[in-house]
Tab-separated table of C-alpha atoms and ligand atoms in Angstrom:
chain	number	residue	atom	x	y	z
A	22	MET	CA	-0.010	0.050	0.021
A	23	LEU	CA	1.216	3.377	-0.782
A	24	LEU	CA	-0.094	4.511	2.662
A	25	ASP	CA	2.362	2.209	4.428
A	26	LYS	CA	5.114	4.679	3.367
A	27	THR	CA	6.518	7.415	5.426
A	28	ILE	CA	6.024	11.047	4.634
A	29	ALA	CA	9.601	11.387	3.348
A	30	GLU	CA	9.196	8.351	1.047
A	31	LEU	CA	5.888	9.669	-0.147
A	32	ALA	CA	7.275	13.063	-0.884
A	33	LYS	CA	10.202	11.393	-2.754
A	34	GLY	CA	7.954	9.205	-4.833
A	35	LEU	CA	5.661	12.120	-5.645
A	36	ARG	CA	8.620	14.217	-6.822
A	37	ASN	CA	9.972	11.343	-8.833
A	38	LYS	CA	6.515	10.786	-10.332
A	39	GLU	CA	6.336	7.231	-9.247
A	40	PHE	CA	2.786	7.972	-8.230
A	41	THR	CA	0.417	11.000	-7.912
A	42	SER	CA	-1.567	12.675	-5.083
A	43	VAL	CA	-4.534	11.505	-7.003
A	44	ASP	CA	-3.383	7.964	-6.546
A	45	LEU	CA	-2.985	8.577	-2.870
A	46	ILE	CA	-6.500	9.911	-2.630
A	47	GLU	CA	-7.939	6.952	-4.488
A	48	GLU	CA	-6.096	4.529	-2.213
A	49	CYS	CA	-7.310	6.535	1.034
A	50	TYR	CA	-11.014	6.505	-0.094
A	51	GLN	CA	-10.917	2.794	-1.058
A	52	THR	CA	-9.628	1.892	2.423
A	53	ILE	CA	-12.166	4.327	4.091
A	54	ASN	CA	-15.041	2.726	2.246
A	55	GLN	CA	-13.836	-0.710	3.249
A	56	VAL	CA	-12.768	-0.152	6.771
A	57	ASN	CA	-14.441	2.868	8.282
A	58	PRO	CA	-17.873	1.143	8.487
A	59	LYS	CA	-16.209	-1.102	10.994
A	60	ILE	CA	-14.422	1.488	13.075
A	61	ASN	CA	-16.397	4.589	12.746
A	62	ALA	CA	-13.446	7.131	12.732
A	63	PHE	CA	-14.936	10.020	10.807
A	64	ILE	CA	-17.531	12.588	11.814
A	65	THR	CA	-17.092	14.397	8.267
A	66	LEU	CA	-15.576	12.776	5.256
A	67	ILE	CA	-14.987	15.343	2.523
A	68	LYS	CA	-16.500	14.396	-0.704
A	69	LYS	CA	-14.202	12.537	-2.892
A	70	PRO	CA	-14.757	14.428	-6.089
A	71	ASP	CA	-13.781	17.619	-4.267
A	72	VAL	CA	-10.719	16.112	-2.732
A	73	LEU	CA	-9.718	14.669	-6.164
A	74	LYS	CA	-10.018	18.144	-7.689
A	75	ILE	CA	-7.632	19.476	-5.157
A	76	ALA	CA	-5.311	16.556	-5.670
A	77	LEU	CA	-5.052	17.139	-9.429
A	78	GLN	CA	-4.093	20.794	-8.669
A	79	ARG	CA	-1.502	19.703	-6.187
A	80	ASP	CA	-0.018	17.280	-8.661
A	81	ALA	CA	0.167	20.093	-11.260
A	82	GLN	CA	1.772	22.553	-8.771
A	83	ARG	CA	4.377	20.259	-7.412
A	84	THR	CA	8.070	21.632	-7.810
A	85	SER	CA	11.321	20.517	-6.368
A	86	SER	CA	10.815	23.094	-3.674
A	87	SER	CA	7.420	21.931	-2.581
A	88	SER	CA	6.928	21.098	1.190
A	89	PRO	CA	7.248	17.266	2.027
A	90	LEU	CA	3.463	17.655	2.936
A	91	HIS	CA	2.475	18.897	-0.518
A	92	GLY	CA	-0.353	16.785	-1.867
A	93	LEU	CA	-0.547	14.366	1.107
A	94	PRO	CA	-4.040	13.550	2.503
A	95	PHE	CA	-4.386	14.345	6.177
A	96	ILE	CA	-7.113	14.569	8.899
A	97	LEU	CA	-8.084	16.795	11.803
A	98	LYS	CA	-9.609	16.011	15.169
A	99	ASP	CA	-13.080	17.671	14.957
A	100	THR	CA	-12.101	20.330	17.302
A	101	TYR	CA	-10.338	22.516	14.666
A	102	ASN	CA	-12.062	25.253	12.796
A	103	THR	CA	-12.260	24.714	9.052
A	104	LYS	CA	-14.005	27.429	6.987
A	105	GLY	CA	-17.197	26.198	5.411
A	106	ILE	CA	-17.012	22.735	7.004
A	107	LEU	CA	-18.804	21.366	10.241
A	108	THR	CA	-16.901	21.593	13.423
A	109	SER	CA	-18.573	19.582	16.093
A	110	ALA	CA	-16.249	18.643	18.877
A	111	ALA	CA	-18.317	15.576	18.703
A	112	SER	CA	-21.242	17.323	20.544
A	113	HIS	CA	-24.628	17.786	19.356
A	114	VAL	CA	-24.359	21.164	21.104
A	115	LEU	CA	-22.668	22.306	17.936
A	116	ASN	CA	-25.015	20.760	15.449
A	117	GLY	CA	-25.024	22.695	12.346
A	118	HIS	CA	-21.953	24.697	13.285
A	119	ILE	CA	-20.083	25.548	10.025
A	120	SER	CA	-16.837	27.296	10.847
A	121	GLN	CA	-16.335	30.903	9.741
A	122	TYR	CA	-12.484	30.821	9.797
A	123	ASN	CA	-9.599	28.506	9.631
A	124	ALA	CA	-7.546	27.354	12.641
A	125	THR	CA	-3.926	28.498	12.296
A	126	VAL	CA	-2.654	24.772	12.301
A	127	TYR	CA	-5.121	23.943	9.455
A	128	GLN	CA	-4.117	27.179	7.465
A	129	LYS	CA	-0.407	26.200	7.865
A	130	LEU	CA	-1.110	22.689	6.505
A	131	LEU	CA	-3.141	24.166	3.610
A	132	ASP	CA	-0.366	26.589	2.782
A	133	ALA	CA	2.092	23.670	2.726
A	134	GLY	CA	-0.253	21.969	0.055
A	135	ALA	CA	-1.656	19.198	2.308
A	136	ILE	CA	-5.142	18.004	1.485
A	137	LEU	CA	-7.820	17.540	4.205
A	138	ILE	CA	-9.838	14.629	3.764
A	139	GLY	CA	-11.909	14.399	7.042
A	140	LYS	CA	-12.826	15.676	10.408
A	141	MET	CA	-12.491	13.027	12.988
A	142	ASN	CA	-14.443	11.328	15.865
A	143	MET	CA	-13.393	12.234	19.422
A	144	ASP	CA	-14.589	12.431	22.817
A	145	ALA	CA	-16.997	15.416	23.045
A	146	TRP	CA	-14.897	18.588	23.861
A	147	GLY	CA	-11.914	16.402	24.497
A	148	HIS	CA	-13.561	14.900	27.575
A	149	GLY	CA	-12.566	11.268	27.857
A	150	ALA	CA	-10.086	8.611	27.244
A	151	THR	CA	-11.936	5.980	25.249
A	152	ASN	CA	-13.807	7.961	22.552
A	153	GLU	CA	-17.168	6.691	23.875
A	154	ASN	CA	-18.136	10.177	25.145
A	155	THR	CA	-19.226	11.092	21.610
A	156	ASP	CA	-22.591	12.087	20.002
A	157	TYR	CA	-21.376	10.339	16.872
A	158	LYS	CA	-20.989	6.678	18.261
A	159	PRO	CA	-17.741	5.177	19.698
A	160	VAL	CA	-14.718	4.672	17.595
A	161	LYS	CA	-13.689	1.082	17.577
A	162	ASN	CA	-10.049	-0.085	17.830
A	163	PRO	CA	-8.788	-1.413	14.369
A	164	TYR	CA	-6.747	-4.069	16.175
A	165	ASP	CA	-9.852	-5.436	17.934
A	166	THR	CA	-13.137	-3.886	17.075
A	167	SER	CA	-14.675	-5.179	20.380
A	168	ARG	CA	-12.309	-2.552	22.211
A	169	VAL	CA	-12.076	1.113	22.200
A	170	ALA	CA	-9.766	3.249	20.086
A	171	GLY	CA	-8.934	5.401	22.976
A	172	GLY	CA	-9.377	9.089	23.317
A	173	SER	CA	-10.042	11.722	23.078
A	174	SER	CA	-8.250	11.967	19.621
A	175	GLY	CA	-9.452	8.392	18.804
A	176	GLY	CA	-10.826	8.996	15.259
A	177	ASN	CA	-7.451	10.309	14.275
A	178	ALA	CA	-5.401	7.428	15.628
A	179	ALA	CA	-7.694	4.665	14.388
A	180	ALA	CA	-7.679	6.247	10.902
A	181	ILE	CA	-3.872	6.588	10.720
A	182	ALA	CA	-3.405	3.053	11.908
A	183	ALA	CA	-5.929	1.884	9.328
A	184	ARG	CA	-4.080	3.710	6.457
A	185	MET	CA	-6.998	6.062	5.729
A	186	ALA	CA	-4.794	9.163	5.931
A	187	VAL	CA	-1.019	9.876	6.106
A	188	PHE	CA	-1.047	11.881	9.304
A	189	GLY	CA	-3.473	13.804	11.557
A	190	ILE	CA	-3.620	16.615	13.889
A	191	GLY	CA	-4.688	15.796	17.448
A	192	GLU	CA	-5.208	17.785	20.728
A	193	ASP	CA	-3.676	16.797	24.081
A	194	THR	CA	-4.967	18.249	27.347
A	195	GLY	CA	-4.183	15.336	29.499
A	196	GLY	CA	-3.298	12.482	27.157
A	197	SER	CA	-5.585	12.883	24.254
A	198	ILE	CA	-2.888	12.438	21.580
A	199	ARG	CA	-0.722	9.978	23.464
A	200	ASN	CA	-3.348	7.639	24.677
A	201	PRO	CA	-4.995	6.913	21.343
A	202	ALA	CA	-1.568	6.714	19.682
A	203	SER	CA	-0.503	3.976	21.964
A	204	TRP	CA	-3.650	2.041	21.731
A	205	ASN	CA	-3.586	2.044	17.850
A	206	ASN	CA	0.234	1.434	17.445
A	207	ILE	CA	0.994	4.910	15.974
A	208	THR	CA	3.202	7.730	17.127
A	209	GLY	CA	1.939	11.102	18.559
A	210	LEU	CA	3.363	14.042	20.186
A	211	LYS	CA	2.132	16.250	22.935
A	212	VAL	CA	4.037	19.504	22.348
A	213	THR	CA	5.484	21.985	24.746
A	214	TYR	CA	2.730	24.354	25.817
A	215	GLY	CA	2.736	27.193	23.332
A	216	ARG	CA	4.866	25.423	20.688
A	217	VAL	CA	1.890	25.314	18.152
A	218	SER	CA	-0.830	27.796	17.902
A	219	ARG	CA	-4.212	26.923	19.361
A	220	TYR	CA	-6.063	29.609	17.499
A	221	GLY	CA	-9.186	28.087	16.080
A	222	CYS	CA	-9.031	25.074	18.267
A	223	ILE	CA	-12.043	24.618	20.579
A	224	ALA	CA	-10.893	25.099	24.174
A	225	TYR	CA	-11.003	22.425	26.689
A	226	ALA	CA	-8.601	23.508	29.584
A	227	SER	CA	-6.864	26.439	28.195
A	228	SER	CA	-3.757	26.265	30.485
A	229	PHE	CA	-3.312	22.572	29.397
A	230	ASP	CA	-4.379	22.364	25.787
A	231	THR	CA	-1.867	21.692	23.173
A	232	VAL	CA	-1.990	20.972	19.466
A	233	GLY	CA	0.162	18.173	18.057
A	234	PRO	CA	0.946	15.861	15.269
A	235	MET	CA	0.074	12.158	15.026
A	236	GLY	CA	1.483	9.745	12.287
A	237	LYS	CA	2.987	6.393	11.815
A	238	THR	CA	6.413	7.203	12.721
A	239	VAL	CA	8.675	9.618	14.750
A	240	GLU	CA	10.140	11.092	11.548
A	241	ASP	CA	6.569	11.817	10.204
A	242	CYS	CA	5.698	13.677	13.441
A	243	ALA	CA	8.969	15.743	13.062
A	244	LEU	CA	8.049	16.756	9.570
A	245	VAL	CA	4.535	17.786	10.609
A	246	LEU	CA	5.668	19.742	13.620
A	247	GLU	CA	8.097	21.674	11.552
A	248	THR	CA	5.246	22.840	9.322
A	249	ILE	CA	2.724	23.728	12.127
A	250	ALA	CA	4.948	25.130	14.918
A	251	GLY	CA	5.787	28.768	15.172
A	252	LYS	CA	4.739	32.064	16.281
A	253	ASP	CA	1.113	33.163	15.642
A	254	PRO	CA	-0.071	36.673	16.586
A	255	TYR	CA	-3.637	35.198	17.029
A	256	ASP	CA	-2.640	33.112	20.019
A	257	ALA	CA	-1.234	35.049	23.000
A	258	THR	CA	0.123	31.847	24.634
A	259	ASN	CA	2.101	30.880	21.582
A	260	SER	CA	5.833	30.995	21.899
A	261	PRO	CA	8.219	32.857	19.780
A	262	HIS	CA	10.905	30.071	20.574
A	263	PRO	CA	12.505	29.326	17.061
A	264	VAL	CA	11.338	26.107	15.201
A	265	PRO	CA	14.436	23.865	14.792
A	266	PRO	CA	14.610	21.680	11.540
A	267	TYR	CA	13.389	18.657	13.515
A	268	PHE	CA	13.624	16.316	10.663
A	269	GLU	CA	17.226	17.377	9.751
A	270	GLU	CA	18.186	16.975	13.259
A	271	LEU	CA	16.931	13.414	13.765
A	272	LEU	CA	20.360	11.840	13.810
A	273	ASN	CA	22.175	14.571	15.727
A	274	ILE	CA	22.206	12.739	19.155
A	275	SER	CA	25.001	11.152	21.044
A	276	SER	CA	23.343	8.302	22.791
A	277	LYS	CA	26.090	7.868	25.439
A	278	ASP	CA	25.748	11.425	26.683
A	279	THR	CA	21.793	11.006	26.969
A	280	VAL	CA	20.398	9.773	30.128
A	281	ILE	CA	17.004	8.270	30.384
A	282	GLY	CA	15.295	8.155	33.645
A	283	LEU	CA	12.645	5.682	34.600
A	284	PRO	CA	10.414	6.955	37.391
A	285	LYS	CA	9.914	3.957	39.724
A	286	GLU	CA	6.465	5.135	40.710
A	287	CYS	CA	5.317	4.572	37.096
A	288	PHE	CA	6.296	0.944	37.214
A	289	SER	CA	4.619	-0.160	40.427
A	290	GLU	CA	1.187	-1.080	41.419
A	291	GLY	CA	-1.585	-0.864	39.000
A	292	LEU	CA	0.397	-1.147	35.643
A	293	ASP	CA	-0.543	-4.099	33.499
A	294	LEU	CA	2.194	-6.630	33.489
A	295	GLU	CA	2.580	-6.852	29.723
A	296	ILE	CA	2.739	-3.131	29.455
A	297	LYS	CA	5.449	-3.109	32.292
A	298	LYS	CA	7.489	-5.783	30.510
A	299	SER	CA	7.285	-4.051	27.038
A	300	THR	CA	8.342	-0.708	28.552
A	301	GLU	CA	11.225	-2.332	30.341
A	302	VAL	CA	12.243	-4.187	27.240
A	303	ALA	CA	12.179	-0.942	25.269
A	304	ALA	CA	14.489	0.600	28.018
A	305	LYS	CA	17.009	-2.311	27.415
A	306	GLU	CA	16.770	-1.786	23.750
A	307	LEU	CA	17.655	1.934	24.200
A	308	GLU	CA	20.446	0.858	26.515
A	309	SER	CA	21.891	-1.301	23.852
A	310	LEU	CA	21.757	1.740	21.553
A	311	GLY	CA	24.174	3.301	24.061
A	312	PHE	CA	21.640	5.500	26.006
A	313	ARG	CA	22.292	5.411	29.848
A	314	ILE	CA	19.290	4.234	31.802
A	315	LYS	CA	18.743	5.370	35.287
A	316	GLU	CA	15.990	4.599	37.763
A	317	ILE	CA	14.757	7.673	39.559
A	318	SER	CA	11.958	8.645	41.841
A	319	MET	CA	9.027	11.058	41.325
A	320	PRO	CA	6.722	10.488	44.241
A	321	MET	CA	4.521	13.544	43.253
A	322	LEU	CA	3.292	11.853	40.258
A	323	THR	CA	0.960	9.796	42.519
A	324	TYR	CA	-1.199	13.008	42.839
A	325	GLY	CA	-1.470	13.548	39.082
A	326	LEU	CA	-5.183	12.469	38.830
A	327	ALA	CA	-6.297	14.449	41.936
A	328	VAL	CA	-4.649	17.717	40.662
A	329	TYR	CA	-5.584	17.310	36.887
A	330	TYR	CA	-9.204	16.397	37.698
A	331	LEU	CA	-9.813	19.691	39.527
A	332	ILE	CA	-8.214	22.025	37.361
A	333	ALA	CA	-9.176	20.599	33.951
A	334	PRO	CA	-12.982	20.457	35.034
A	335	SER	CA	-12.662	23.999	36.424
A	336	GLU	CA	-11.239	25.366	33.269
A	337	THR	CA	-13.662	23.466	31.029
A	338	SER	CA	-16.689	24.594	33.208
A	339	SER	CA	-15.603	28.163	32.453
A	340	ASN	CA	-14.863	27.651	28.696
A	341	LEU	CA	-18.238	25.707	28.014
A	342	GLY	CA	-20.203	28.483	29.652
A	343	ARG	CA	-20.374	30.183	26.333
A	344	TYR	CA	-22.463	27.236	24.670
A	345	ASP	CA	-25.543	28.336	26.516
A	346	GLY	CA	-27.793	28.578	23.455
A	347	ILE	CA	-27.663	32.317	23.354
A	348	ARG	CA	-23.948	32.976	22.600
A	349	TYR	CA	-23.129	29.803	20.939
A	350	GLY	CA	-24.539	26.395	20.337
A	351	LEU	CA	-28.053	24.692	20.943
A	352	GLY	CA	-27.724	24.808	24.703
A	353	ARG	CA	-26.708	23.015	27.756
A	354	GLU	CA	-29.184	20.297	27.566
A	355	TYR	CA	-27.290	18.810	24.755
A	356	PHE	CA	-24.169	18.129	26.862
A	357	THR	CA	-23.542	14.280	27.488
A	358	PRO	CA	-23.618	12.873	31.162
A	359	GLU	CA	-19.736	12.832	31.234
A	360	THR	CA	-19.354	16.466	30.200
A	361	ARG	CA	-22.167	17.396	32.469
A	362	ARG	CA	-20.280	15.714	35.481
A	363	ARG	CA	-17.129	17.782	34.479
A	364	ILE	CA	-19.004	21.016	34.471
A	365	MET	CA	-20.420	20.423	37.826
A	366	VAL	CA	-17.164	19.319	39.394
A	367	GLY	CA	-15.464	22.415	37.953
A	368	THR	CA	-18.256	24.812	38.984
A	369	TYR	CA	-18.167	23.352	42.431
A	370	ALA	CA	-14.349	23.555	42.674
A	371	LEU	CA	-14.355	27.305	41.679
A	372	SER	CA	-17.249	28.363	43.817
A	373	ALA	CA	-16.683	30.742	46.594
A	374	GLY	CA	-16.872	28.456	49.507
A	375	TYR	CA	-14.715	25.611	47.976
A	376	TYR	CA	-12.145	27.551	45.800
A	377	ASP	CA	-9.445	27.452	48.514
A	378	ALA	CA	-9.987	23.819	49.462
A	379	TYR	CA	-10.133	22.555	45.928
A	380	TYR	CA	-9.019	24.727	42.922
A	381	LYS	CA	-6.208	26.713	44.890
A	382	LYS	CA	-5.069	23.398	46.500
A	383	ALA	CA	-4.850	21.787	43.040
A	384	GLN	CA	-2.820	24.728	41.713
A	385	GLN	CA	-0.481	24.326	44.571
A	386	GLY	CA	-0.137	20.733	43.575
A	387	ARG	CA	0.577	21.984	39.984
A	388	THR	CA	3.626	24.026	41.248
A	389	LEU	CA	4.952	20.997	43.092
A	390	PHE	CA	4.711	18.969	39.797
A	391	ILE	CA	6.689	21.720	38.143
A	392	LYS	CA	9.413	21.284	40.872
A	393	GLU	CA	9.211	17.488	40.622
A	394	TYR	CA	9.978	17.499	36.879
A	395	GLU	CA	12.735	20.211	37.362
A	396	LYS	CA	14.420	18.040	39.904
A	397	ALA	CA	14.009	14.802	37.738
A	398	PHE	CA	15.781	16.708	34.764
A	399	THR	CA	18.717	17.422	37.018
A	400	GLN	CA	19.114	13.562	37.116
A	401	CYS	CA	18.284	12.644	33.525
A	402	ASP	CA	17.560	14.170	30.137
A	403	VAL	CA	14.583	12.264	29.108
A	404	LEU	CA	11.910	10.406	31.114
A	405	LEU	CA	10.488	7.047	29.962
A	406	MET	CA	7.056	6.202	31.112
A	407	PRO	CA	4.155	3.971	30.187
A	408	VAL	CA	1.176	5.864	28.466
A	409	THR	CA	-1.664	3.898	29.822
A	410	PRO	CA	-2.158	1.571	32.791
A	411	HIS	CA	-3.729	-1.330	30.650
A	412	PRO	CA	-4.508	-2.006	27.056
A	413	PRO	CA	-7.663	-0.718	25.337
A	414	THR	CA	-10.832	-1.498	27.356
A	415	ARG	CA	-13.701	-3.417	25.880
A	416	LEU	CA	-16.539	-1.170	24.477
A	417	GLY	CA	-18.932	0.014	27.078
A	418	LYS	CA	-16.676	-0.682	30.141
A	419	ALA	CA	-15.605	2.869	30.818
A	420	VAL	CA	-19.139	4.077	30.149
A	421	ASP	CA	-20.513	1.882	32.811
A	422	ASP	CA	-17.760	2.833	35.238
A	423	PRO	CA	-16.930	6.516	34.706
A	424	MET	CA	-14.140	6.343	37.297
A	425	GLN	CA	-12.363	3.852	35.136
A	426	ASN	CA	-12.360	6.450	32.317
A	427	LEU	CA	-10.467	8.940	34.567
A	428	LEU	CA	-7.833	6.362	35.923
A	429	ILE	CA	-6.697	5.562	32.296
A	430	ASP	CA	-4.997	9.018	32.310
A	431	VAL	CA	-2.837	8.271	35.405
A	432	TYR	CA	0.595	8.598	33.469
A	433	THR	CA	-0.432	11.416	31.000
A	434	VAL	CA	-1.914	13.970	33.208
A	435	THR	CA	1.127	15.452	34.950
A	436	GLN	CA	2.901	16.657	31.752
A	437	ASN	CA	0.297	19.213	30.753
A	438	PRO	CA	0.102	21.073	34.002
A	439	VAL	CA	3.964	21.442	33.789
A	440	GLY	CA	3.947	22.165	30.055
A	441	VAL	CA	6.628	19.843	29.098
A	442	PRO	CA	6.612	17.722	25.731
A	443	SER	CA	5.828	14.017	25.550
A	444	LEU	CA	6.357	11.747	22.594
A	445	ALA	CA	4.259	8.510	22.543
A	446	LEU	CA	5.461	5.571	20.364
A	447	PRO	CA	4.702	2.014	19.790
A	448	CYS	CA	6.836	-0.610	21.991
A	449	GLY	CA	5.001	-3.813	21.716
A	450	PHE	CA	1.827	-5.955	21.679
A	451	THR	CA	0.097	-7.921	24.235
A	452	ALA	CA	-0.297	-11.712	23.908
A	453	THR	CA	-3.741	-11.217	22.469
A	454	GLY	CA	-2.371	-8.606	19.701
A	455	LEU	CA	-3.284	-5.289	21.324
A	456	PRO	CA	-0.852	-2.321	20.821
A	457	ILE	CA	1.337	-1.091	23.739
A	458	GLY	CA	2.911	2.491	23.659
A	459	MET	CA	5.568	4.209	25.794
A	460	GLN	CA	6.171	7.930	26.305
A	461	LEU	CA	9.396	9.893	26.264
A	462	VAL	CA	9.237	13.004	28.289
A	463	GLY	CA	11.595	15.985	28.027
A	464	LYS	CA	12.170	19.530	29.339
A	465	MET	CA	10.345	22.498	27.705
A	466	PHE	CA	11.087	22.840	24.028
A	467	THR	CA	13.133	19.557	23.753
A	468	GLU	CA	10.942	18.035	21.048
A	469	SER	CA	14.185	17.620	18.931
A	470	LEU	CA	15.640	15.331	21.621
A	471	LEU	CA	12.422	13.347	21.929
A	472	PHE	CA	12.354	12.812	18.246
A	473	GLN	CA	16.051	11.829	18.235
A	474	VAL	CA	15.600	9.167	20.920
A	475	GLY	CA	12.333	7.981	19.442
A	476	HIS	CA	13.789	7.906	15.954
A	477	ALA	CA	16.880	5.928	17.132
A	478	TYR	CA	14.480	3.434	18.708
A	479	GLN	CA	12.295	3.072	15.658
A	480	GLN	CA	15.429	2.295	13.601
A	481	VAL	CA	15.991	-0.918	15.361
A	482	THR	CA	12.393	-1.999	16.303
A	483	ASP	CA	9.464	-2.544	13.853
A	484	TRP	CA	6.574	-2.425	16.166
A	485	HIS	CA	5.250	0.754	14.375
A	486	LYS	CA	5.194	-1.227	11.202
A	487	ARG	CA	2.605	-3.839	12.289
A	488	LYS	CA	-0.758	-2.712	10.882
A	489	PRO	CA	-4.182	-4.068	11.780
A	490	ASN	CA	-5.393	-7.261	10.246
A	491	LEU	CA	-8.554	-5.442	9.420
A	492	ILE	CA	-6.988	-3.905	6.341
A	493	GLU	CA	-5.728	-7.075	4.963
A	494	ALA	CA	-9.215	-8.601	5.544
A	495	ALA	CA	-10.941	-5.796	3.767
B	29	LIG	N1	-8.794	11.865	29.262
B	29	LIG	C1	-8.394	13.005	29.615
B	29	LIG	C2	-9.522	13.950	29.911
B	29	LIG	O1	-10.663	13.381	29.759
B	29	LIG	C3	-7.608	14.001	28.582
B	29	LIG	C4	-8.208	14.528	27.558
B	29	LIG	C5	-7.503	15.277	26.497
B	29	LIG	O2	-6.250	15.291	26.596
B	29	LIG	N2	-8.194	16.160	25.802
B	29	LIG	O3	-9.585	14.993	30.491
């Protein structure tokens, strides 16, 4: 399949006229028609004739200096505004909401010549870890359709794994890129807070929200990040920090000078044994590549869920206040039970009598996380952690037990309050064939380093190449 290729391989093939963007689009739509009915990854699929028209233009416009993303089909989580197209956040509150303008991340990809083929299913407003909190029916895992795809960027991850698009843009507030990436055997990056503009992205928790790439490999994510990162006057939280040539720098690393820390708190009670084993084996592989592995301790991580699940609902209760049926949207009665719970928790935590006891306490916890990470990075350069405590749940399980939905985030909720970047990438499979991922966490703005370590790992392993049987069966 053409879609098995990396972005760099596709760009080369297109340049050498071995195939065209039209061929890529034809292949995508064939796969989508065969596989999507089994996994429900799309909310909006752009009409094929419209996409083919653009692909023809891209083929005609291609020059030797075109972006590597020129003419490549991509997808967006349905939280990004796309002029003239429905943007739903997977919620009926936004029924009929046609965007009036383009999110910066989308505009940058259009400017690079990439081709949008669809807007993807997600947990409504980003609330969830299984992609079951959606008004558009759950996304199923392409590796086992009796299980969830993960969330909240589940549609993106499932579609990329199933070769329906080359890459996608997700959003991560507390794990929403990393969790589905690891449950669908793809690579995804939660960027440093402020690295990529959030202009035009529907807000969940504004001090945690990040926009990031999802793709089959580390090098694909590096190429996409290069295109979407950078200063944007429309987003005041966006950083002017220079954007390095991430792709070019992939090999610029001295493994013997890089220390990878394993926080022991992440490998104890509550972690599925197969995930523990795979992550430890991955650490051994990295060691055999010359990296230095060191066990460290980060006891504050244990408070991650408690802190996150006060601040995130507080911010979302404030952000969702505008969808009252007067200012925006159809009104509150359309919010799902999961979203209502979050609005209630957040409103309570922010209310006059409880502010000090809950919201303020959580913010103090956040400061302690920042200190904990600072301390960890005096002992190592990169942290290696699991992404999720267990493999993808069976459909329905997390809906019946909402606490379960929150516990899934245990390893992914402390990075967002701190702002540090984290790269999730495949590191194995369970005995029953379910994907396992790990995450590499670095200091602020060390995306290059994370890519370098992840890329080195993907050069000697081929977990990321194992695609769902579903495609072959189609
Ligand atoms: N699962 C987490 C939550 O529900 C993370 C969501 C996200 O990153 N958007 O809050």
